[in-house]
Amino acid sequence: MEHEKCLNCEHIPCANLSLKRDESDGGELYILNESIKQKKIVPCQPMTLLYSCCMLCKIAYQILIEENNIEDDKELLPPPPLLFLTWQCIYDLKASAFLALTAHYRTAIQLLRPVIENILVGLYFEERLRRAFSEEKIDQAWSDFDKWADDKYRISQEEWKRVTSKSEEEGKRRLSFGFLIEWLNKEKVLTGRGKERFEKTQGQLNKYLHPYFKRMDIGE
C-alpha cells in the first residue's frame, strides 16, 4: 500500500514521473501522456518499426533452423553474429525510442552509437564466416567471436598493419569503429559511399556522446 503512489512521489520531485510543471515540462509519464493527448507523437510510431525488425529477426532464425533440418530444441544452432548482435540493437533502439518519447532526446541519441558499432562487429564476423571454406577457419572465426564476447579478442599485428598501415601495441588492437570501417571497406563489404555515410553518422553522434556544449540539455 505504501508504494502505490511511487510514480507520483510526494517527497522527491524528480522521482515523480507524473509531475506537471507547465504544459510542456514535467515528469516522464506526464510528458508522454501530454504528447499523446496533443497528438505530437504516439508510441506506435517508433515501436511499429521496431516490432517489424523483431519479427524479421525471428523469421531469419527460423529459416536457419529449417535449412539445417533441426527439430530438437537441444540441438539449436547459435545465431550468426550479425543476427545475434541485432537482438541487442533492438533492446538499445527500444530504450532510445522510450527516452525520445519522454523528451530525453540527447540520451536517446547517445544510444544509437553502440547500435552502429554492434552492426559493424556483426558484419565483421559474418564476413569472416562467409569466407571460411574449411572447418578449421570456421572454428577459428567462432572462437574469435567468443573471445570478443569475453573482451579477450585482439587483432594480430600483421592484420592491423594491413588494414590501418600502422603498428599498434596489443592492448589497443581492438575491434574499434575505425578499424571495422577500414576492414569492411578493404574487404568490399562496404562501398566507399557506405564508409563515408558511417563516418558521417559517427561524427554526428559523437556530438551527443562526448562533451559538446551545443548538444547538451543545459546548452539549449
Short mmCIF file of C-alpha atoms in Angstrom, two decimals:
data_model
loop_
_atom_site.label_atom_id
_atom_site.label_comp_id
_atom_site.label_asym_id
_atom_site.label_seq_id
_atom_site.Cartn_x
_atom_site.Cartn_y
_atom_site.Cartn_z
CA MET A 1 0.00 0.00 0.00
CA GLU A 2 2.75 2.45 0.92
CA HIS A 3 4.30 2.21 -2.55
CA GLU A 4 1.13 2.58 -4.60
CA LYS A 5 1.86 6.25 -5.25
CA CYS A 6 5.57 5.84 -6.06
CA LEU A 7 5.10 7.06 -9.63
CA ASN A 8 3.56 10.21 -8.16
CA CYS A 9 6.11 10.62 -5.37
CA GLU A 10 5.21 13.43 -2.98
CA HIS A 11 8.62 13.57 -1.32
CA ILE A 12 11.17 13.64 -4.16
CA PRO A 13 10.09 15.76 -7.15
CA CYS A 14 12.48 14.14 -9.64
CA ALA A 15 11.02 10.74 -8.74
CA ASN A 16 7.50 11.96 -9.53
CA LEU A 17 7.13 10.72 -13.10
CA SER A 18 3.70 12.35 -13.38
CA LEU A 19 4.81 15.75 -12.11
CA LYS A 20 3.40 18.74 -14.03
CA ARG A 21 5.35 21.99 -14.10
CA ASP A 22 3.71 23.59 -17.11
CA GLU A 23 2.16 22.47 -20.39
CA SER A 24 5.38 21.00 -21.80
CA ASP A 25 7.53 20.44 -18.74
CA GLY A 26 7.32 17.77 -16.08
CA GLY A 27 7.91 14.11 -15.30
CA GLU A 28 8.44 11.48 -17.96
CA LEU A 29 4.95 9.97 -17.74
CA TYR A 30 3.38 13.44 -17.80
CA ILE A 31 5.34 14.39 -20.92
CA LEU A 32 4.42 11.14 -22.64
CA ASN A 33 0.73 11.46 -21.81
CA GLU A 34 0.64 15.11 -22.90
CA SER A 35 2.41 14.33 -26.17
CA ILE A 36 -0.21 11.68 -26.94
CA LYS A 37 -3.10 13.98 -25.96
CA GLN A 38 -1.73 16.79 -28.13
CA LYS A 39 -1.15 14.30 -30.97
CA LYS A 40 2.53 15.22 -31.18
CA ILE A 41 3.61 11.58 -31.15
CA VAL A 42 2.29 8.17 -30.18
CA PRO A 43 4.36 5.15 -29.06
CA CYS A 44 3.30 3.05 -32.05
CA GLN A 45 5.21 5.36 -34.42
CA PRO A 46 8.71 4.21 -33.40
CA MET A 47 7.59 0.85 -31.99
CA THR A 48 5.97 -0.37 -35.22
CA LEU A 49 9.33 -0.22 -36.97
CA LEU A 50 10.98 -1.89 -34.00
CA TYR A 51 8.39 -4.67 -33.97
CA SER A 52 8.99 -5.25 -37.69
CA CYS A 53 12.73 -5.63 -37.02
CA CYS A 54 11.98 -8.08 -34.21
CA MET A 55 9.75 -10.20 -36.45
CA LEU A 56 12.36 -10.20 -39.23
CA CYS A 57 14.99 -11.48 -36.78
CA LYS A 58 12.67 -14.27 -35.60
CA ILE A 59 11.88 -15.30 -39.17
CA ALA A 60 15.57 -15.25 -40.13
CA TYR A 61 16.43 -17.53 -37.22
CA GLN A 62 13.54 -19.85 -38.01
CA ILE A 63 14.76 -20.15 -41.60
CA LEU A 64 18.22 -21.00 -40.25
CA ILE A 65 16.71 -23.81 -38.16
CA GLU A 66 14.72 -25.15 -41.09
CA GLU A 67 17.65 -25.04 -43.52
CA ASN A 68 19.74 -27.08 -41.09
CA ASN A 69 16.88 -29.57 -40.52
CA ILE A 70 16.96 -29.05 -36.75
CA GLU A 71 13.95 -30.45 -34.90
CA ASP A 72 15.29 -30.94 -31.38
CA ASP A 73 15.49 -27.77 -29.26
CA LYS A 74 18.63 -29.15 -27.60
CA GLU A 75 20.42 -29.02 -30.96
CA LEU A 76 19.60 -25.40 -31.74
CA LEU A 77 22.36 -23.53 -33.53
CA PRO A 78 23.82 -20.35 -32.07
CA PRO A 79 22.53 -17.37 -34.08
CA PRO A 80 25.01 -15.97 -36.62
CA PRO A 81 26.97 -12.99 -35.24
CA LEU A 82 25.04 -10.35 -37.16
CA LEU A 83 21.65 -11.74 -36.18
CA PHE A 84 22.78 -12.25 -32.58
CA LEU A 85 24.04 -8.68 -32.19
CA THR A 86 20.96 -7.30 -33.92
CA TRP A 87 18.95 -8.58 -30.93
CA GLN A 88 21.00 -6.28 -28.70
CA CYS A 89 20.39 -3.43 -31.14
CA ILE A 90 16.64 -3.92 -30.73
CA TYR A 91 16.97 -3.52 -26.95
CA ASP A 92 19.00 -0.34 -27.44
CA LEU A 93 16.61 1.04 -30.05
CA LYS A 94 13.61 0.42 -27.80
CA ALA A 95 15.34 2.23 -24.93
CA SER A 96 16.24 5.07 -27.31
CA ALA A 97 12.65 5.32 -28.54
CA PHE A 98 11.31 5.40 -24.96
CA LEU A 99 13.72 8.15 -23.96
CA ALA A 100 12.79 10.18 -27.04
CA LEU A 101 9.07 9.74 -26.27
CA THR A 102 9.70 11.17 -22.80
CA ALA A 103 11.75 14.11 -24.16
CA HIS A 104 15.22 12.81 -23.17
CA TYR A 105 16.48 13.49 -26.68
CA ARG A 106 20.21 13.75 -26.01
CA THR A 107 20.34 10.45 -24.14
CA ALA A 108 18.11 8.83 -26.75
CA ILE A 109 20.58 9.76 -29.48
CA GLN A 110 23.56 8.56 -27.43
CA LEU A 111 22.18 5.01 -27.54
CA LEU A 112 22.39 4.99 -31.34
CA ARG A 113 26.22 4.92 -31.33
CA PRO A 114 26.51 1.36 -29.89
CA VAL A 115 23.80 0.23 -32.33
CA ILE A 116 26.02 1.19 -35.26
CA GLU A 117 29.11 -0.38 -33.71
CA ASN A 118 27.30 -3.64 -32.92
CA ILE A 119 26.17 -3.90 -36.55
CA LEU A 120 29.75 -3.34 -37.73
CA VAL A 121 31.08 -6.06 -35.39
CA GLY A 122 28.36 -8.40 -36.64
CA LEU A 123 29.29 -7.69 -40.27
CA TYR A 124 32.97 -8.33 -39.49
CA PHE A 125 32.44 -11.80 -38.03
CA GLU A 126 29.72 -12.63 -40.56
CA GLU A 127 32.12 -11.92 -43.40
CA ARG A 128 34.85 -14.00 -41.80
CA LEU A 129 32.46 -16.94 -41.50
CA ARG A 130 31.29 -16.46 -45.09
CA ARG A 131 34.87 -16.67 -46.34
CA ALA A 132 35.80 -19.65 -44.18
CA PHE A 133 35.95 -22.58 -46.57
CA SER A 134 37.42 -25.05 -44.13
CA GLU A 135 36.20 -26.37 -40.79
CA GLU A 136 39.36 -25.02 -39.17
CA LYS A 137 38.66 -21.48 -40.42
CA ILE A 138 35.04 -21.68 -39.30
CA ASP A 139 36.07 -22.83 -35.83
CA GLN A 140 38.64 -20.04 -35.66
CA ALA A 141 36.06 -17.38 -36.57
CA TRP A 142 33.66 -18.64 -33.90
CA SER A 143 36.49 -18.87 -31.38
CA ASP A 144 37.45 -15.25 -32.09
CA PHE A 145 33.81 -14.23 -31.70
CA ASP A 146 33.70 -15.91 -28.29
CA LYS A 147 36.94 -14.16 -27.33
CA TRP A 148 35.46 -10.84 -28.44
CA ALA A 149 32.39 -11.51 -26.27
CA ASP A 150 34.76 -12.03 -23.30
CA ASP A 151 36.75 -8.90 -24.21
CA LYS A 152 39.82 -11.01 -24.96
CA TYR A 153 39.99 -10.74 -28.74
CA ARG A 154 42.85 -8.73 -30.19
CA ILE A 155 43.66 -8.26 -33.86
CA SER A 156 47.03 -9.58 -34.93
CA GLN A 157 49.78 -7.03 -35.56
CA GLU A 158 50.02 -8.20 -39.16
CA GLU A 159 46.29 -7.77 -39.82
CA TRP A 160 46.20 -4.42 -38.03
CA LYS A 161 49.06 -3.08 -40.15
CA ARG A 162 47.50 -4.43 -43.37
CA VAL A 163 44.28 -2.56 -42.67
CA THR A 164 45.48 0.65 -41.00
CA SER A 165 49.06 0.85 -42.35
CA LYS A 166 50.20 1.44 -38.76
CA SER A 167 51.68 -0.59 -35.92
CA GLU A 168 49.95 -0.70 -32.56
CA GLU A 169 50.53 -2.38 -29.21
CA GLU A 170 48.34 -5.39 -28.41
CA GLY A 171 46.13 -3.69 -25.83
CA LYS A 172 44.88 -1.21 -28.42
CA ARG A 173 44.27 -3.66 -31.27
CA ARG A 174 40.53 -3.99 -30.63
CA LEU A 175 37.54 -4.05 -32.95
CA SER A 176 37.13 -0.30 -32.81
CA PHE A 177 34.90 1.75 -35.09
CA GLY A 178 37.89 2.99 -37.08
CA PHE A 179 39.37 -0.47 -37.67
CA LEU A 180 36.00 -2.03 -38.54
CA ILE A 181 35.19 0.68 -41.10
CA GLU A 182 38.59 0.28 -42.78
CA TRP A 183 38.46 -3.54 -42.72
CA LEU A 184 34.92 -3.73 -44.13
CA ASN A 185 35.85 -1.24 -46.83
CA LYS A 186 39.02 -3.10 -47.83
CA GLU A 187 37.14 -6.41 -47.94
CA LYS A 188 34.40 -4.84 -50.12
CA VAL A 189 31.69 -5.44 -47.53
CA LEU A 190 31.10 -1.68 -47.51
CA THR A 191 31.34 0.53 -50.56
CA GLY A 192 33.28 3.75 -50.41
CA ARG A 193 30.00 5.63 -50.15
CA GLY A 194 28.84 3.35 -47.34
CA LYS A 195 32.07 4.02 -45.46
CA GLU A 196 31.53 7.78 -45.80
CA ARG A 197 27.95 7.51 -44.53
CA PHE A 198 29.02 5.54 -41.45
CA GLU A 199 31.80 8.02 -40.70
CA LYS A 200 29.46 10.99 -41.14
CA THR A 201 26.86 9.39 -38.86
CA GLN A 202 29.51 8.64 -36.24
CA GLY A 203 30.66 12.25 -36.32
CA GLN A 204 27.11 13.47 -35.73
CA LEU A 205 26.52 11.02 -32.88
CA ASN A 206 29.83 11.88 -31.22
CA LYS A 207 28.49 15.38 -30.57
CA TYR A 208 25.91 13.82 -28.26
CA LEU A 209 28.32 11.31 -26.72
CA HIS A 210 31.37 13.46 -25.95
CA PRO A 211 31.48 16.88 -24.23
CA TYR A 212 29.88 19.21 -26.80
CA PHE A 213 28.00 22.07 -25.15
CA LYS A 214 25.62 22.86 -28.00
CA ARG A 215 24.14 19.35 -27.80
CA MET A 216 23.75 19.29 -24.02
CA ASP A 217 20.40 19.86 -22.31
CA ILE A 218 21.91 22.78 -20.39
CA GLY A 219 23.40 24.14 -23.62
CA GLU A 220 19.97 24.51 -25.17
#
